[in-house]
């Protein structure tokens, strides 16, 4: 992920220069955001549409590059949602599991292969909404407030969704009764 360094937006710079700097700083992040949510052959087109919207709505861009990046993710999220609706909801939102594990090839360590298979199975058992909530935090490195902005909700509602998605993922990874969502501890459980 590219960490954006704030510059005084609009102070002494032409809108074209300011937008070019935003494009240079955020394009790769937005493209990765989109690639995880649609077919790779469509990712560049969707990303281009996001930046077209940003240019057309330049006056609406928030101040600060981190806030702008979250705003762009929100535009990307809405652009993708519109695309899905136009395809008559034929394709469900899918997020691919990251292929790297701290530089260790999964084929070289049996425990990592097992973990990857279990995580992949658990991930696909999550609803698209749960996948999206987890991806915004884990892969897109957004704060609760920024992720909430992307989804058009409050930070509190987002944190609640994130908590539920994490619990669901844990439940799919550990099918024991204690891990099952909604399991109440009985007297004597420790």
JSON list of C-alpha atoms in Angstrom, two decimals:
[
{"chain": "A", "resi": 1, "resn": "UNK", "atom": "CA", "xyz": [0.00, 0.00, 0.00]},
{"chain": "A", "resi": 2, "resn": "UNK", "atom": "CA", "xyz": [1.22, 3.47, -0.78]},
{"chain": "A", "resi": 3, "resn": "UNK", "atom": "CA", "xyz": [1.13, 5.81, 2.17]},
{"chain": "A", "resi": 4, "resn": "UNK", "atom": "CA", "xyz": [0.21, 9.27, 1.00]},
{"chain": "A", "resi": 5, "resn": "UNK", "atom": "CA", "xyz": [1.96, 12.27, 2.38]},
{"chain": "A", "resi": 6, "resn": "UNK", "atom": "CA", "xyz": [-0.25, 15.29, 2.84]},
{"chain": "A", "resi": 7, "resn": "UNK", "atom": "CA", "xyz": [0.40, 18.41, 0.82]},
{"chain": "A", "resi": 8, "resn": "UNK", "atom": "CA", "xyz": [-1.49, 21.67, 1.08]},
{"chain": "A", "resi": 9, "resn": "UNK", "atom": "CA", "xyz": [-4.32, 20.90, -1.30]},
{"chain": "A", "resi": 10, "resn": "UNK", "atom": "CA", "xyz": [-5.18, 23.72, -3.62]},
{"chain": "A", "resi": 11, "resn": "UNK", "atom": "CA", "xyz": [-2.71, 26.15, -2.03]},
{"chain": "A", "resi": 12, "resn": "UNK", "atom": "CA", "xyz": [-0.59, 27.68, -4.77]},
{"chain": "A", "resi": 13, "resn": "UNK", "atom": "CA", "xyz": [-1.23, 24.82, -7.21]},
{"chain": "A", "resi": 14, "resn": "UNK", "atom": "CA", "xyz": [-3.46, 24.59, -10.21]},
{"chain": "A", "resi": 15, "resn": "UNK", "atom": "CA", "xyz": [-6.28, 22.03, -10.00]},
{"chain": "A", "resi": 16, "resn": "UNK", "atom": "CA", "xyz": [-4.62, 20.07, -12.81]},
{"chain": "A", "resi": 17, "resn": "UNK", "atom": "CA", "xyz": [-1.35, 19.80, -10.86]},
{"chain": "A", "resi": 18, "resn": "UNK", "atom": "CA", "xyz": [-3.17, 18.91, -7.64]},
{"chain": "A", "resi": 19, "resn": "UNK", "atom": "CA", "xyz": [-5.23, 16.25, -9.41]},
{"chain": "A", "resi": 20, "resn": "UNK", "atom": "CA", "xyz": [-2.13, 14.85, -11.15]},
{"chain": "A", "resi": 21, "resn": "UNK", "atom": "CA", "xyz": [-0.41, 14.52, -7.76]},
{"chain": "A", "resi": 22, "resn": "UNK", "atom": "CA", "xyz": [-3.48, 12.73, -6.36]},
{"chain": "A", "resi": 23, "resn": "UNK", "atom": "CA", "xyz": [-3.57, 10.41, -9.37]},
{"chain": "A", "resi": 24, "resn": "UNK", "atom": "CA", "xyz": [0.13, 9.59, -9.05]},
{"chain": "A", "resi": 25, "resn": "UNK", "atom": "CA", "xyz": [-0.16, 8.94, -5.32]},
{"chain": "A", "resi": 26, "resn": "UNK", "atom": "CA", "xyz": [-3.42, 6.95, -5.23]},
{"chain": "A", "resi": 27, "resn": "UNK", "atom": "CA", "xyz": [-3.77, 5.17, -8.59]},
{"chain": "A", "resi": 28, "resn": "UNK", "atom": "CA", "xyz": [-2.01, 1.94, -7.53]},
{"chain": "A", "resi": 29, "resn": "UNK", "atom": "CA", "xyz": [-4.03, 1.70, -4.29]},
{"chain": "A", "resi": 30, "resn": "UNK", "atom": "CA", "xyz": [-7.33, 2.27, -6.07]},
{"chain": "A", "resi": 31, "resn": "UNK", "atom": "CA", "xyz": [-6.42, -0.26, -8.77]},
{"chain": "A", "resi": 32, "resn": "UNK", "atom": "CA", "xyz": [-5.60, -2.92, -6.12]},
{"chain": "A", "resi": 33, "resn": "UNK", "atom": "CA", "xyz": [-8.85, -2.09, -4.32]},
{"chain": "A", "resi": 34, "resn": "UNK", "atom": "CA", "xyz": [-10.79, -2.64, -7.54]},
{"chain": "A", "resi": 35, "resn": "UNK", "atom": "CA", "xyz": [-8.83, -5.76, -8.61]},
{"chain": "A", "resi": 36, "resn": "UNK", "atom": "CA", "xyz": [-9.85, -7.57, -5.44]},
{"chain": "A", "resi": 37, "resn": "UNK", "atom": "CA", "xyz": [-13.50, -6.88, -6.15]},
{"chain": "A", "resi": 38, "resn": "UNK", "atom": "CA", "xyz": [-13.97, -7.51, -9.86]},
{"chain": "A", "resi": 39, "resn": "UNK", "atom": "CA", "xyz": [-12.60, -9.52, -12.74]},
{"chain": "A", "resi": 40, "resn": "UNK", "atom": "CA", "xyz": [-9.03, -8.37, -13.48]},
{"chain": "A", "resi": 41, "resn": "UNK", "atom": "CA", "xyz": [-9.93, -7.55, -17.08]},
{"chain": "A", "resi": 42, "resn": "UNK", "atom": "CA", "xyz": [-12.33, -4.84, -15.82]},
{"chain": "A", "resi": 43, "resn": "UNK", "atom": "CA", "xyz": [-10.17, -3.37, -13.06]},
{"chain": "A", "resi": 44, "resn": "UNK", "atom": "CA", "xyz": [-8.37, -0.71, -15.11]},
{"chain": "A", "resi": 45, "resn": "UNK", "atom": "CA", "xyz": [-11.63, 0.47, -16.69]},
{"chain": "A", "resi": 46, "resn": "UNK", "atom": "CA", "xyz": [-13.32, 0.80, -13.31]},
{"chain": "A", "resi": 47, "resn": "UNK", "atom": "CA", "xyz": [-10.27, 2.60, -11.90]},
{"chain": "A", "resi": 48, "resn": "UNK", "atom": "CA", "xyz": [-10.29, 5.02, -14.83]},
{"chain": "A", "resi": 49, "resn": "UNK", "atom": "CA", "xyz": [-13.98, 5.69, -14.20]},
{"chain": "A", "resi": 50, "resn": "UNK", "atom": "CA", "xyz": [-13.22, 6.41, -10.53]},
{"chain": "A", "resi": 51, "resn": "UNK", "atom": "CA", "xyz": [-10.64, 9.03, -11.46]},
{"chain": "A", "resi": 52, "resn": "UNK", "atom": "CA", "xyz": [-12.99, 10.50, -14.08]},
{"chain": "A", "resi": 53, "resn": "UNK", "atom": "CA", "xyz": [-15.59, 10.97, -11.33]},
{"chain": "A", "resi": 54, "resn": "UNK", "atom": "CA", "xyz": [-12.90, 12.50, -9.11]},
{"chain": "A", "resi": 55, "resn": "UNK", "atom": "CA", "xyz": [-11.93, 14.97, -11.84]},
{"chain": "A", "resi": 56, "resn": "UNK", "atom": "CA", "xyz": [-15.55, 15.91, -12.55]},
{"chain": "A", "resi": 57, "resn": "UNK", "atom": "CA", "xyz": [-16.19, 16.35, -8.83]},
{"chain": "A", "resi": 58, "resn": "UNK", "atom": "CA", "xyz": [-12.84, 17.95, -8.06]},
{"chain": "A", "resi": 59, "resn": "UNK", "atom": "CA", "xyz": [-14.50, 20.64, -5.94]},
{"chain": "A", "resi": 60, "resn": "UNK", "atom": "CA", "xyz": [-16.03, 17.90, -3.73]},
{"chain": "A", "resi": 61, "resn": "UNK", "atom": "CA", "xyz": [-12.70, 16.23, -2.93]},
{"chain": "A", "resi": 62, "resn": "UNK", "atom": "CA", "xyz": [-11.89, 16.30, 0.78]},
{"chain": "A", "resi": 63, "resn": "UNK", "atom": "CA", "xyz": [-8.76, 17.98, 2.09]},
{"chain": "A", "resi": 64, "resn": "UNK", "atom": "CA", "xyz": [-5.77, 15.76, 2.77]},
{"chain": "A", "resi": 65, "resn": "UNK", "atom": "CA", "xyz": [-4.51, 12.87, 0.73]},
{"chain": "A", "resi": 66, "resn": "UNK", "atom": "CA", "xyz": [-5.59, 10.13, 3.17]},
{"chain": "A", "resi": 67, "resn": "UNK", "atom": "CA", "xyz": [-9.14, 11.48, 3.17]},
{"chain": "A", "resi": 68, "resn": "UNK", "atom": "CA", "xyz": [-9.05, 11.71, -0.62]},
{"chain": "A", "resi": 69, "resn": "UNK", "atom": "CA", "xyz": [-7.85, 8.11, -0.88]},
{"chain": "A", "resi": 70, "resn": "UNK", "atom": "CA", "xyz": [-10.80, 6.95, 1.26]},
{"chain": "A", "resi": 71, "resn": "UNK", "atom": "CA", "xyz": [-13.12, 9.10, -0.86]},
{"chain": "A", "resi": 72, "resn": "UNK", "atom": "CA", "xyz": [-11.76, 7.43, -4.02]},
{"chain": "A", "resi": 73, "resn": "UNK", "atom": "CA", "xyz": [-12.36, 4.00, -2.46]},
{"chain": "A", "resi": 74, "resn": "UNK", "atom": "CA", "xyz": [-15.94, 5.10, -1.80]},
{"chain": "A", "resi": 75, "resn": "UNK", "atom": "CA", "xyz": [-16.37, 6.14, -5.44]},
{"chain": "A", "resi": 76, "resn": "UNK", "atom": "CA", "xyz": [-14.85, 2.83, -6.52]},
{"chain": "A", "resi": 77, "resn": "UNK", "atom": "CA", "xyz": [-17.21, 0.95, -4.22]},
{"chain": "A", "resi": 78, "resn": "UNK", "atom": "CA", "xyz": [-20.24, 2.74, -5.67]},
{"chain": "A", "resi": 79, "resn": "UNK", "atom": "CA", "xyz": [-18.99, 2.32, -9.25]},
{"chain": "A", "resi": 80, "resn": "UNK", "atom": "CA", "xyz": [-18.60, -1.40, -8.73]},
{"chain": "A", "resi": 81, "resn": "UNK", "atom": "CA", "xyz": [-22.05, -1.62, -7.12]},
{"chain": "A", "resi": 82, "resn": "UNK", "atom": "CA", "xyz": [-23.57, 0.09, -10.14]},
{"chain": "A", "resi": 83, "resn": "UNK", "atom": "CA", "xyz": [-21.74, -2.33, -12.41]},
{"chain": "A", "resi": 84, "resn": "UNK", "atom": "CA", "xyz": [-23.07, -5.30, -10.48]},
{"chain": "A", "resi": 85, "resn": "UNK", "atom": "CA", "xyz": [-26.63, -4.00, -10.67]},
{"chain": "A", "resi": 86, "resn": "UNK", "atom": "CA", "xyz": [-26.32, -3.50, -14.42]},
{"chain": "A", "resi": 87, "resn": "UNK", "atom": "CA", "xyz": [-25.28, -7.14, -14.76]},
{"chain": "A", "resi": 88, "resn": "UNK", "atom": "CA", "xyz": [-28.55, -8.09, -13.00]},
{"chain": "A", "resi": 89, "resn": "UNK", "atom": "CA", "xyz": [-26.68, -9.13, -9.86]},
{"chain": "A", "resi": 90, "resn": "UNK", "atom": "CA", "xyz": [-25.30, -12.08, -11.83]},
{"chain": "A", "resi": 91, "resn": "UNK", "atom": "CA", "xyz": [-21.87, -11.88, -10.25]},
{"chain": "A", "resi": 92, "resn": "UNK", "atom": "CA", "xyz": [-21.41, -11.82, -6.47]},
{"chain": "A", "resi": 93, "resn": "UNK", "atom": "CA", "xyz": [-18.70, -9.72, -4.91]},
{"chain": "A", "resi": 94, "resn": "UNK", "atom": "CA", "xyz": [-15.56, -11.84, -4.56]},
{"chain": "A", "resi": 95, "resn": "UNK", "atom": "CA", "xyz": [-12.27, -11.02, -2.89]},
{"chain": "A", "resi": 96, "resn": "UNK", "atom": "CA", "xyz": [-9.27, -13.22, -3.62]},
{"chain": "A", "resi": 97, "resn": "UNK", "atom": "CA", "xyz": [-7.08, -14.39, -0.78]},
{"chain": "A", "resi": 98, "resn": "UNK", "atom": "CA", "xyz": [-3.67, -12.82, -0.73]},
{"chain": "A", "resi": 99, "resn": "UNK", "atom": "CA", "xyz": [-1.06, -15.21, -2.15]},
{"chain": "A", "resi": 100, "resn": "UNK", "atom": "CA", "xyz": [1.89, -14.21, -0.03]},
{"chain": "A", "resi": 101, "resn": "UNK", "atom": "CA", "xyz": [2.69, -15.18, 3.53]},
{"chain": "A", "resi": 102, "resn": "UNK", "atom": "CA", "xyz": [5.62, -12.98, 4.58]},
{"chain": "A", "resi": 103, "resn": "UNK", "atom": "CA", "xyz": [7.76, -14.17, 1.70]},
{"chain": "A", "resi": 104, "resn": "UNK", "atom": "CA", "xyz": [7.34, -17.88, 2.50]},
{"chain": "A", "resi": 105, "resn": "UNK", "atom": "CA", "xyz": [6.18, -20.01, -0.40]},
{"chain": "A", "resi": 106, "resn": "UNK", "atom": "CA", "xyz": [3.09, -21.91, 0.79]},
{"chain": "A", "resi": 107, "resn": "UNK", "atom": "CA", "xyz": [4.31, -25.03, -1.02]},
{"chain": "A", "resi": 108, "resn": "UNK", "atom": "CA", "xyz": [7.40, -25.19, 1.18]},
{"chain": "A", "resi": 109, "resn": "UNK", "atom": "CA", "xyz": [5.71, -25.48, 4.56]},
{"chain": "A", "resi": 110, "resn": "UNK", "atom": "CA", "xyz": [2.86, -27.97, 5.19]},
{"chain": "A", "resi": 111, "resn": "UNK", "atom": "CA", "xyz": [1.33, -25.88, 7.99]},
{"chain": "A", "resi": 112, "resn": "UNK", "atom": "CA", "xyz": [1.01, -22.88, 5.68]},
{"chain": "A", "resi": 113, "resn": "UNK", "atom": "CA", "xyz": [-0.61, -25.00, 2.99]},
{"chain": "A", "resi": 114, "resn": "UNK", "atom": "CA", "xyz": [-3.14, -26.27, 5.52]},
{"chain": "A", "resi": 115, "resn": "UNK", "atom": "CA", "xyz": [-3.76, -22.77, 6.87]},
{"chain": "A", "resi": 116, "resn": "UNK", "atom": "CA", "xyz": [-4.24, -21.40, 3.37]},
{"chain": "A", "resi": 117, "resn": "UNK", "atom": "CA", "xyz": [-6.73, -24.13, 2.45]},
{"chain": "A", "resi": 118, "resn": "UNK", "atom": "CA", "xyz": [-8.67, -23.64, 5.71]},
{"chain": "A", "resi": 119, "resn": "UNK", "atom": "CA", "xyz": [-8.68, -19.85, 5.33]},
{"chain": "A", "resi": 120, "resn": "UNK", "atom": "CA", "xyz": [-9.77, -20.12, 1.70]},
{"chain": "A", "resi": 121, "resn": "UNK", "atom": "CA", "xyz": [-12.68, -22.37, 2.62]},
{"chain": "A", "resi": 122, "resn": "UNK", "atom": "CA", "xyz": [-13.68, -20.17, 5.53]},
{"chain": "A", "resi": 123, "resn": "UNK", "atom": "CA", "xyz": [-13.44, -17.02, 3.39]},
{"chain": "A", "resi": 124, "resn": "UNK", "atom": "CA", "xyz": [-15.78, -18.41, 0.74]},
{"chain": "A", "resi": 125, "resn": "UNK", "atom": "CA", "xyz": [-18.34, -19.29, 3.41]},
{"chain": "A", "resi": 126, "resn": "UNK", "atom": "CA", "xyz": [-18.59, -15.63, 4.39]},
{"chain": "A", "resi": 127, "resn": "UNK", "atom": "CA", "xyz": [-21.23, -13.45, 2.78]},
{"chain": "A", "resi": 128, "resn": "UNK", "atom": "CA", "xyz": [-20.00, -10.87, 0.26]},
{"chain": "A", "resi": 129, "resn": "UNK", "atom": "CA", "xyz": [-20.80, -8.16, 2.82]},
{"chain": "A", "resi": 130, "resn": "UNK", "atom": "CA", "xyz": [-18.63, -9.85, 5.47]},
{"chain": "A", "resi": 131, "resn": "UNK", "atom": "CA", "xyz": [-15.81, -10.25, 2.94]},
{"chain": "A", "resi": 132, "resn": "UNK", "atom": "CA", "xyz": [-16.03, -6.57, 2.03]},
{"chain": "A", "resi": 133, "resn": "UNK", "atom": "CA", "xyz": [-15.94, -5.39, 5.64]},
{"chain": "A", "resi": 134, "resn": "UNK", "atom": "CA", "xyz": [-12.87, -7.51, 6.40]},
{"chain": "A", "resi": 135, "resn": "UNK", "atom": "CA", "xyz": [-11.10, -6.50, 3.19]},
{"chain": "A", "resi": 136, "resn": "UNK", "atom": "CA", "xyz": [-11.51, -2.78, 3.89]},
{"chain": "A", "resi": 137, "resn": "UNK", "atom": "CA", "xyz": [-9.65, -3.16, 7.18]},
{"chain": "A", "resi": 138, "resn": "UNK", "atom": "CA", "xyz": [-7.16, -5.93, 6.46]},
{"chain": "A", "resi": 139, "resn": "UNK", "atom": "CA", "xyz": [-6.12, -5.31, 2.86]},
{"chain": "A", "resi": 140, "resn": "UNK", "atom": "CA", "xyz": [-7.04, -1.71, 2.22]},
{"chain": "A", "resi": 141, "resn": "UNK", "atom": "CA", "xyz": [-5.75, -0.52, 5.60]},
{"chain": "A", "resi": 142, "resn": "UNK", "atom": "CA", "xyz": [-8.63, 1.88, 6.18]},
{"chain": "A", "resi": 143, "resn": "UNK", "atom": "CA", "xyz": [-9.61, 3.21, 9.58]},
{"chain": "A", "resi": 144, "resn": "UNK", "atom": "CA", "xyz": [-13.14, 2.56, 10.80]},
{"chain": "A", "resi": 145, "resn": "UNK", "atom": "CA", "xyz": [-14.17, 6.08, 9.83]},
{"chain": "A", "resi": 146, "resn": "UNK", "atom": "CA", "xyz": [-12.70, 5.73, 6.33]},
{"chain": "A", "resi": 147, "resn": "UNK", "atom": "CA", "xyz": [-14.21, 2.27, 5.78]},
{"chain": "A", "resi": 148, "resn": "UNK", "atom": "CA", "xyz": [-17.57, 3.56, 7.00]},
{"chain": "A", "resi": 149, "resn": "UNK", "atom": "CA", "xyz": [-17.32, 6.36, 4.45]},
{"chain": "A", "resi": 150, "resn": "UNK", "atom": "CA", "xyz": [-16.69, 3.80, 1.70]},
{"chain": "A", "resi": 151, "resn": "UNK", "atom": "CA", "xyz": [-19.79, 1.82, 2.72]},
{"chain": "A", "resi": 152, "resn": "UNK", "atom": "CA", "xyz": [-21.91, 4.90, 3.40]},
{"chain": "A", "resi": 153, "resn": "UNK", "atom": "CA", "xyz": [-22.47, 4.15, 7.08]},
{"chain": "A", "resi": 154, "resn": "UNK", "atom": "CA", "xyz": [-21.23, 5.32, 10.47]},
{"chain": "A", "resi": 155, "resn": "UNK", "atom": "CA", "xyz": [-17.94, 4.30, 12.05]},
{"chain": "A", "resi": 156, "resn": "UNK", "atom": "CA", "xyz": [-19.84, 2.64, 14.90]},
{"chain": "A", "resi": 157, "resn": "UNK", "atom": "CA", "xyz": [-21.97, 0.60, 12.49]},
{"chain": "A", "resi": 158, "resn": "UNK", "atom": "CA", "xyz": [-18.86, -0.36, 10.56]},
{"chain": "A", "resi": 159, "resn": "UNK", "atom": "CA", "xyz": [-17.05, -1.55, 13.72]},
{"chain": "A", "resi": 160, "resn": "UNK", "atom": "CA", "xyz": [-20.10, -3.66, 14.62]},
{"chain": "A", "resi": 161, "resn": "UNK", "atom": "CA", "xyz": [-20.11, -5.22, 11.13]},
{"chain": "A", "resi": 162, "resn": "UNK", "atom": "CA", "xyz": [-16.36, -5.84, 11.39]},
{"chain": "A", "resi": 163, "resn": "UNK", "atom": "CA", "xyz": [-16.77, -7.55, 14.75]},
{"chain": "A", "resi": 164, "resn": "UNK", "atom": "CA", "xyz": [-19.50, -9.79, 13.37]},
{"chain": "A", "resi": 165, "resn": "UNK", "atom": "CA", "xyz": [-17.48, -10.61, 10.24]},
{"chain": "A", "resi": 166, "resn": "UNK", "atom": "CA", "xyz": [-14.43, -11.54, 12.34]},
{"chain": "A", "resi": 167, "resn": "UNK", "atom": "CA", "xyz": [-16.58, -13.75, 14.56]},
{"chain": "A", "resi": 168, "resn": "UNK", "atom": "CA", "xyz": [-18.07, -15.45, 11.50]},
{"chain": "A", "resi": 169, "resn": "UNK", "atom": "CA", "xyz": [-14.62, -16.06, 10.02]},
{"chain": "A", "resi": 170, "resn": "UNK", "atom": "CA", "xyz": [-13.38, -17.52, 13.32]},
{"chain": "A", "resi": 171, "resn": "UNK", "atom": "CA", "xyz": [-16.47, -19.71, 13.43]},
{"chain": "A", "resi": 172, "resn": "UNK", "atom": "CA", "xyz": [-15.72, -21.07, 9.96]},
{"chain": "A", "resi": 173, "resn": "UNK", "atom": "CA", "xyz": [-12.07, -21.67, 10.88]},
{"chain": "A", "resi": 174, "resn": "UNK", "atom": "CA", "xyz": [-12.86, -23.44, 14.16]},
{"chain": "A", "resi": 175, "resn": "UNK", "atom": "CA", "xyz": [-16.08, -25.43, 13.85]},
{"chain": "A", "resi": 176, "resn": "UNK", "atom": "CA", "xyz": [-16.13, -26.34, 17.56]},
{"chain": "A", "resi": 177, "resn": "UNK", "atom": "CA", "xyz": [-19.32, -25.39, 19.43]},
{"chain": "A", "resi": 178, "resn": "UNK", "atom": "CA", "xyz": [-17.46, -22.70, 21.40]},
{"chain": "A", "resi": 179, "resn": "UNK", "atom": "CA", "xyz": [-16.55, -20.92, 18.16]},
{"chain": "A", "resi": 180, "resn": "UNK", "atom": "CA", "xyz": [-20.05, -21.01, 16.73]},
{"chain": "A", "resi": 181, "resn": "UNK", "atom": "CA", "xyz": [-21.65, -17.57, 16.46]},
{"chain": "A", "resi": 182, "resn": "UNK", "atom": "CA", "xyz": [-24.31, -17.04, 19.07]},
{"chain": "A", "resi": 183, "resn": "UNK", "atom": "CA", "xyz": [-22.98, -19.79, 21.37]},
{"chain": "A", "resi": 184, "resn": "UNK", "atom": "CA", "xyz": [-23.69, -18.85, 24.93]},
{"chain": "A", "resi": 185, "resn": "UNK", "atom": "CA", "xyz": [-21.27, -20.09, 27.57]},
{"chain": "A", "resi": 186, "resn": "UNK", "atom": "CA", "xyz": [-22.91, -22.60, 29.81]},
{"chain": "A", "resi": 187, "resn": "UNK", "atom": "CA", "xyz": [-22.15, -22.89, 33.49]},
{"chain": "A", "resi": 188, "resn": "UNK", "atom": "CA", "xyz": [-18.89, -24.80, 33.82]},
{"chain": "A", "resi": 189, "resn": "UNK", "atom": "CA", "xyz": [-17.51, -23.62, 30.43]},
{"chain": "A", "resi": 190, "resn": "UNK", "atom": "CA", "xyz": [-14.12, -22.05, 30.83]}
]
